[in-house]
Amino acid sequence: MALREPDCLFCKIVAGEVPAEIVREGERTVAFRDINPQAPTHVLIIPKDHYRDAAAAGRAGRGVLDEIAVAAEEVAKAEGVAANGFRLVFNTGPGAGQTVFHVHGHLLGGRGLEWPPG
Ligand code: AMP
Ligand code: ZN
């Protein structure tokens, strides 16, 4: 059983209680399409265990962030955006736009990814 937080939307997606378009499921991660895509490829990669943000996941010391990074590259390859390059973003805290407090990497690709973002 995954570490779970009551009322967490992404924990519910992990449990299959809220539908999502899952593109990859590993032993400890799930990747699904963002409901409000900001790029042709916009996939969220999450650990099955609940951590509120990337720092909390890192502190847990269980390799969760490593697995998210590897899963992101695999999804990017499957989506055909790896060669051109993709962005992996962890919004951390409300001031940075984090709205779901279950750590998730945004994988963005398939369009020009200007930096800094517009
Ligand atoms: P953040 O603002 O970084 O916390 O990102 C949360 C992301 O979750 C946003 O890009 C939303 O569009 C996305 N999102 C919210 N609800 C769902 C859902 N049910 N299925 C897929 N993506 C979702
Ligand atoms: Zn959660």
Short mmCIF file of C-alpha atoms in Angstrom, two decimals, residues 32-85:
data_model
loop_
_atom_site.label_atom_id
_atom_site.label_comp_id
_atom_site.label_asym_id
_atom_site.label_seq_id
_atom_site.Cartn_x
_atom_site.Cartn_y
_atom_site.Cartn_z
CA PHE A 32 -0.66 10.67 -16.53
CA ARG A 33 -1.68 13.49 -18.86
CA ASP A 34 -2.30 16.90 -17.34
CA ILE A 35 -5.98 17.79 -17.57
CA ASN A 36 -5.07 21.34 -18.68
CA PRO A 37 -2.07 20.85 -20.97
CA GLN A 38 0.38 23.71 -21.44
CA ALA A 39 2.28 21.97 -24.26
CA PRO A 40 1.55 19.24 -26.86
CA THR A 41 3.10 16.80 -24.39
CA HIS A 42 2.22 17.64 -20.78
CA VAL A 43 2.46 14.65 -18.48
CA LEU A 44 2.59 14.64 -14.68
CA ILE A 45 4.89 12.12 -13.05
CA ILE A 46 4.19 11.29 -9.42
CA PRO A 47 5.35 8.80 -6.84
CA LYS A 48 2.67 6.44 -5.58
CA ASP A 49 3.67 7.49 -2.08
CA HIS A 50 2.45 10.85 -0.87
CA TYR A 51 5.03 13.61 -0.27
CA ARG A 52 3.86 17.19 -0.27
CA ASP A 53 6.61 18.52 -2.53
CA ALA A 54 9.95 17.72 -4.14
CA ALA A 55 11.94 18.66 -1.03
CA ALA A 56 9.88 16.35 1.18
CA ALA A 57 10.34 13.55 -1.33
CA GLY A 58 14.08 14.20 -1.39
CA ARG A 59 14.32 14.19 2.40
CA ALA A 60 12.68 10.78 2.49
CA GLY A 61 15.87 9.46 0.89
CA ARG A 62 14.17 6.67 -1.00
CA GLY A 63 15.20 7.59 -4.52
CA VAL A 64 11.78 8.91 -5.44
CA LEU A 65 13.10 11.94 -7.32
CA ASP A 66 15.53 9.75 -9.24
CA GLU A 67 12.69 7.53 -10.34
CA ILE A 68 10.63 10.52 -11.45
CA ALA A 69 13.53 11.80 -13.56
CA VAL A 70 14.06 8.39 -15.19
CA ALA A 71 10.32 7.93 -15.80
CA ALA A 72 10.18 11.42 -17.34
CA GLU A 73 12.84 10.50 -19.88
CA GLU A 74 11.05 7.25 -20.72
CA VAL A 75 7.76 9.06 -21.24
CA ALA A 76 9.52 11.76 -23.29
CA LYS A 77 11.00 9.06 -25.53
CA ALA A 78 7.63 7.34 -25.92
CA GLU A 79 6.03 10.69 -26.79
CA GLY A 80 8.76 11.49 -29.30
CA VAL A 81 9.97 14.64 -27.53
CA ALA A 82 13.17 13.38 -25.92
CA ALA A 83 15.48 14.10 -28.85
CA ASN A 84 14.42 17.72 -29.10
CA GLY A 85 14.48 18.24 -25.35
#
